[in-house]
CSV table of C-alpha atoms and ligand atoms in Angstrom, one decimal:
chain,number,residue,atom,x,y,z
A,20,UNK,CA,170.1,50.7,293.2
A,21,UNK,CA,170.8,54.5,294.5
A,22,UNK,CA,173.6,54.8,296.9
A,23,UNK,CA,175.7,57.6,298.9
A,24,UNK,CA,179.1,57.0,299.8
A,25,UNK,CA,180.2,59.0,302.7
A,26,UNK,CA,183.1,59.4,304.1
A,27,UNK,CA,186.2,62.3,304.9
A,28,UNK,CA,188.5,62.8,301.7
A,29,UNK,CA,191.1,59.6,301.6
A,30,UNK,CA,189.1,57.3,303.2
A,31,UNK,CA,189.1,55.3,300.2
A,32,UNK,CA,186.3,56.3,298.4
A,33,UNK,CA,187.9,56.5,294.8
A,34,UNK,CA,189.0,52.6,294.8
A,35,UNK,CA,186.1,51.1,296.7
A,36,UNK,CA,184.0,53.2,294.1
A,37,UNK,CA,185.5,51.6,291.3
A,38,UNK,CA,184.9,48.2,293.3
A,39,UNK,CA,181.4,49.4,293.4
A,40,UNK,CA,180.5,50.0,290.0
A,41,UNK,CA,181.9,47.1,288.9
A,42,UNK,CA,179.7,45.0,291.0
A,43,UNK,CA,176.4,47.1,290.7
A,44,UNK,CA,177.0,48.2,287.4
A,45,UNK,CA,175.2,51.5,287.9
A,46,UNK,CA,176.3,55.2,286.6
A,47,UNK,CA,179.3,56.8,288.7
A,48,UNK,CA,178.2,60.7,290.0
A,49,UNK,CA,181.3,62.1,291.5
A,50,UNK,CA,180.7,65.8,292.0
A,51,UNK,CA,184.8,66.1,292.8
A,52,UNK,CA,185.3,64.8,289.4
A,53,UNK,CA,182.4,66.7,287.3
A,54,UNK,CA,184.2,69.8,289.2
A,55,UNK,CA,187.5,69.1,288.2
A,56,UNK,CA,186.5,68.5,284.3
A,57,UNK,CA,184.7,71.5,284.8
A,58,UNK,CA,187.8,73.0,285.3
A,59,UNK,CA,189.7,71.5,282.8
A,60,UNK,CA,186.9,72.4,280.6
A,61,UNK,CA,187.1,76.1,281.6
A,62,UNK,CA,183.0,76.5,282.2
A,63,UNK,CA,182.0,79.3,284.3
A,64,UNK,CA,181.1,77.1,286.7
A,65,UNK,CA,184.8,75.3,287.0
A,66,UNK,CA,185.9,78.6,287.4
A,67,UNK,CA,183.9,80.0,290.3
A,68,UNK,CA,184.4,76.4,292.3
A,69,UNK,CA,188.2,76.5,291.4
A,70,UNK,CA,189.0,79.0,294.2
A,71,UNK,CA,187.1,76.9,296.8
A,72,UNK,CA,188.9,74.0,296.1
A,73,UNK,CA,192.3,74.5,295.8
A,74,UNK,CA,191.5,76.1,299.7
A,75,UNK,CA,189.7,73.1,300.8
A,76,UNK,CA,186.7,74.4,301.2
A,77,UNK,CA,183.0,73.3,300.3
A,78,UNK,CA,181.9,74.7,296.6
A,79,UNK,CA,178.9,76.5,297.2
A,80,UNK,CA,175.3,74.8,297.0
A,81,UNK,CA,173.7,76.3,293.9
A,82,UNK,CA,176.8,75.3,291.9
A,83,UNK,CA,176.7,71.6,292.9
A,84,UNK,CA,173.2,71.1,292.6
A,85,UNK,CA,172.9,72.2,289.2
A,86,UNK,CA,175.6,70.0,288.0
A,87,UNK,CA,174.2,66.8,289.7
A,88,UNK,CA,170.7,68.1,288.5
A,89,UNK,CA,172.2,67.9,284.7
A,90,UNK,CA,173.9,64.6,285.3
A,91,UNK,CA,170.6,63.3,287.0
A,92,UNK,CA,168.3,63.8,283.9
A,93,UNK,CA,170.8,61.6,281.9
A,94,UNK,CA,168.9,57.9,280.8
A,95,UNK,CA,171.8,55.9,282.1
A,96,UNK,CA,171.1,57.3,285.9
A,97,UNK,CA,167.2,56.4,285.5
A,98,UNK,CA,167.6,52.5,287.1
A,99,UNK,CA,170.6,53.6,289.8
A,100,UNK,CA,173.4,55.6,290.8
A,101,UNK,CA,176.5,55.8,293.0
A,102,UNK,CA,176.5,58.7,294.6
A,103,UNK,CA,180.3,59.7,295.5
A,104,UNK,CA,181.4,62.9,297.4
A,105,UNK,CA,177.8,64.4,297.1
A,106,UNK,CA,175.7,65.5,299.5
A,107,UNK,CA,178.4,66.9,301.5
A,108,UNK,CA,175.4,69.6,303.3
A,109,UNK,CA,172.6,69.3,304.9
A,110,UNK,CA,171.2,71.9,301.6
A,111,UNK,CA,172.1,69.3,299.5
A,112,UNK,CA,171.4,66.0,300.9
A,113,UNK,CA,167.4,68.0,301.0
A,114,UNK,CA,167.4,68.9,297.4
A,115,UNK,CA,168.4,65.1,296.6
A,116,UNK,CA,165.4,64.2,298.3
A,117,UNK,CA,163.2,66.5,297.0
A,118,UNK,CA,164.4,65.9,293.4
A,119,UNK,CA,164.5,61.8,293.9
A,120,UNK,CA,160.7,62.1,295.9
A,121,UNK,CA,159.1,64.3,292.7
A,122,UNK,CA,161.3,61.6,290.2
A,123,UNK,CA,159.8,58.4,292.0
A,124,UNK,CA,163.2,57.3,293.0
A,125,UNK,CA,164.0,56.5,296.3
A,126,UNK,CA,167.2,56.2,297.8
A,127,UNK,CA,168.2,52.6,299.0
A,128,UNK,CA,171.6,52.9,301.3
A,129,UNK,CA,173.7,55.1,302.8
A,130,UNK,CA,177.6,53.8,303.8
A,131,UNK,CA,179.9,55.9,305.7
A,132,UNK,CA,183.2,54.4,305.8
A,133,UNK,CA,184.8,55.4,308.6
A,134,UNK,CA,188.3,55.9,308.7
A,135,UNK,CA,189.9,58.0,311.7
A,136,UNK,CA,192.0,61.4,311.0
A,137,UNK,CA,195.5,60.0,311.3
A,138,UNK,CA,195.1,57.7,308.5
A,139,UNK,CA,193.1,59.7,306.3
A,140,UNK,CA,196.6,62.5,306.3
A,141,UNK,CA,199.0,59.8,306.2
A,142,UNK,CA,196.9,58.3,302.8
A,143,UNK,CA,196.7,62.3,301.1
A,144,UNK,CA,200.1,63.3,301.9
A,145,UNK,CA,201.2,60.3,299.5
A,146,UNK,CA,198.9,61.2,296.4
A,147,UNK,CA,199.8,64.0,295.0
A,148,UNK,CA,196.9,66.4,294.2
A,149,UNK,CA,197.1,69.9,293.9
A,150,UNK,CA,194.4,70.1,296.6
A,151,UNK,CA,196.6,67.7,299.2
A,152,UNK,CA,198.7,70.1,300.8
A,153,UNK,CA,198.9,69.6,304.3
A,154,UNK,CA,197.3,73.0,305.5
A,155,UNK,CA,194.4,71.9,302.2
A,156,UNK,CA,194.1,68.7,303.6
A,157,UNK,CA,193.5,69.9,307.1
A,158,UNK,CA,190.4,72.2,305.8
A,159,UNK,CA,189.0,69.3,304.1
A,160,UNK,CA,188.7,67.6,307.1
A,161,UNK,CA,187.2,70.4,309.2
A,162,UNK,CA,184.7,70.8,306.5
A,163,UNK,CA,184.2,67.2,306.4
A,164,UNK,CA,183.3,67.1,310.3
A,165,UNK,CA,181.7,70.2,310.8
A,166,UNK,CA,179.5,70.1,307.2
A,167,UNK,CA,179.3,66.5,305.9
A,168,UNK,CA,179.7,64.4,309.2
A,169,UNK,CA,176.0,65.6,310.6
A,170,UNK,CA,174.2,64.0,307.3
A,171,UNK,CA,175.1,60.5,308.9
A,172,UNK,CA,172.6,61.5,311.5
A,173,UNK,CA,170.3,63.0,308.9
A,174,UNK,CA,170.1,59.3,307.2
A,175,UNK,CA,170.1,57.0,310.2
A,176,UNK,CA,167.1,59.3,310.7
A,177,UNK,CA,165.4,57.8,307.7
A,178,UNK,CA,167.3,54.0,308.2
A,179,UNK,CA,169.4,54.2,305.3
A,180,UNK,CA,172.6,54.6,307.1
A,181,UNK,CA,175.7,52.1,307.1
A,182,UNK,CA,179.0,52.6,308.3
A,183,UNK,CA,181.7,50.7,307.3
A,184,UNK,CA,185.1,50.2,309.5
A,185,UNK,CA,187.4,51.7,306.6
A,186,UNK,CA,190.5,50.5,308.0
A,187,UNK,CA,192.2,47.5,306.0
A,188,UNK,CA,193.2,46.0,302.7
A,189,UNK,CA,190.8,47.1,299.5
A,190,UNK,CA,189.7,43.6,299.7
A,191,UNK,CA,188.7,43.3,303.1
A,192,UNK,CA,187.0,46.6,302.9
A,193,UNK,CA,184.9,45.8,300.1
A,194,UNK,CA,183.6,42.6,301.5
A,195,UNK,CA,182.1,44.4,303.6
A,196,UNK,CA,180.8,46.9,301.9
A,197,UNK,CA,179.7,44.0,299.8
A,198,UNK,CA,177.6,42.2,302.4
A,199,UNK,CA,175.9,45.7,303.6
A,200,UNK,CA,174.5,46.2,299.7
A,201,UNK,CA,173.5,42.5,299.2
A,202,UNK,CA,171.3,42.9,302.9
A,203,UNK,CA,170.4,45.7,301.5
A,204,UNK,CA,169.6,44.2,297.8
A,205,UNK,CA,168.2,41.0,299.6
A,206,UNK,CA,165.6,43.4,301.9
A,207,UNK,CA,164.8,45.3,298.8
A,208,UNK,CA,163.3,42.2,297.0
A,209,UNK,CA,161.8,40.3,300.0
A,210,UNK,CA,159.5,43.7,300.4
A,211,UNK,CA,155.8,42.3,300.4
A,212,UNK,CA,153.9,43.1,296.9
A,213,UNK,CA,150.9,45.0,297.0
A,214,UNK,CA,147.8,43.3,297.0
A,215,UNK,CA,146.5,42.2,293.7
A,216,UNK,CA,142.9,43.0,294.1
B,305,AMP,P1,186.6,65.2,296.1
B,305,AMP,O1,187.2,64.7,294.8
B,305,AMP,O2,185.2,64.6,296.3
B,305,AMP,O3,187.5,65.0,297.3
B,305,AMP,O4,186.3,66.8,296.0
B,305,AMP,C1,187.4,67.7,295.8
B,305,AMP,C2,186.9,69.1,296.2
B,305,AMP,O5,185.8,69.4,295.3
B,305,AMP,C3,186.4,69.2,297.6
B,305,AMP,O6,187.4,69.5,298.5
B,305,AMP,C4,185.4,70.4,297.4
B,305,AMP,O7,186.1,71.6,297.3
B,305,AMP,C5,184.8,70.2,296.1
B,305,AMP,N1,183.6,69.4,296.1
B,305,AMP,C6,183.4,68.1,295.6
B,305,AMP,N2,182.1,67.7,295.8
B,305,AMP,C7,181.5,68.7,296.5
B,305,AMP,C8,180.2,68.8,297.0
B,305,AMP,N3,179.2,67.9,296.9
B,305,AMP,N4,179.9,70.0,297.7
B,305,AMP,C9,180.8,71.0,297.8
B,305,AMP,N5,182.1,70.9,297.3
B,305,AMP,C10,182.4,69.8,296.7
């Protein structure tokens, strides 16, 4: 299965993720994380998305795509993947389709968790990362709403979107993010085969 998780920054991505994974057993491609061991890593690319980050701002296009593109020629991402804080642009969410269209492998869901604004600051102030600092926080959200926000329409477009009510404990969350993959699963397989003859 190939999924998107969508959603601002502290929604709750990172543990329902995990949750996720577990339960699909698929490869995990978080482009926050590739950028941050890119950094840690010092590549050139970790150091031209380093500035963009610690301001809260989108890393440019080019940068992203080429590191998914890399990660997406992997074998283990051949039967699934979870894709987790990528596309966050309309650029990017194209150049997954065009690249999963030439591959012969389609996307199967979309889920937005929606959480609303007050919650997601009240989660970030408590965690600790260099990037949540109140006025870094705040520019994540504006480039969540004004950049990432309009692919929901982009994918309800195509009926692949989802969105999940984000408020409540990890468990009740992930049921039902549970029961929107197993519709999901269930449609898959009840698809009519192609004729035999
Ligand atoms: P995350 O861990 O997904 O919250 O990402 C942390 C930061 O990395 C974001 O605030 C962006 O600066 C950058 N980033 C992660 N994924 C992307 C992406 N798909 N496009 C652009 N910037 C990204």
């Amino acid at each position: 299965m190939r999924l998107i998780f969508l959603g601002p920054p502290g929604a709750g991505k990172g543990t329902q993720s995990e949750r996720l994974l577990r339960y699909l057993r698929i490869p995990h491609l978080s482009t926050g994380d590739m950028l941050r061991s890119a950094i840690a890593g010092r590549t050139p690319e970790g150091a031209r998305a380093e500035e963009y980050m610690s301001s809260g701002q989108l890393v440019p296009d080019p940068i992203i795509l080429e590191l998914v593109a890399a990660r997406l020629e992997k074998p283990d991402c051949m039967s699934g993947a979870l894709f987790d804080g990528f596309p966050r642009t309309l650029g990017q969410a194209q150049a997954l389709d065009d690249y999963l269209q030439q591959h012969g492998r389609p996307l199967d869901l979309v889920l937005e968790l929606r959480v609303p604004d007050e919650a997601v600051i009240k989660r970030l102030s408590g965690r600790g990362r260099t990037d949540d600092r109140p006025e870094v926080i705040a520019q994540r959200l504006k480039a969540y709403w004004s950049q990432t926000r309009p692919l929901t329409d982009y994918y309800s477009q195509r009926g692949l979107l989802e969105t999940i009510d984000g408020i409540g404990s990890p468990d009740e969350v992930f049921d039902r993010i549970k029961r929107a993959v197993d519709k999901r699963q269930s449609s898959r397989t009840k698809r009519p085969l192609p004729p035999t003859n």
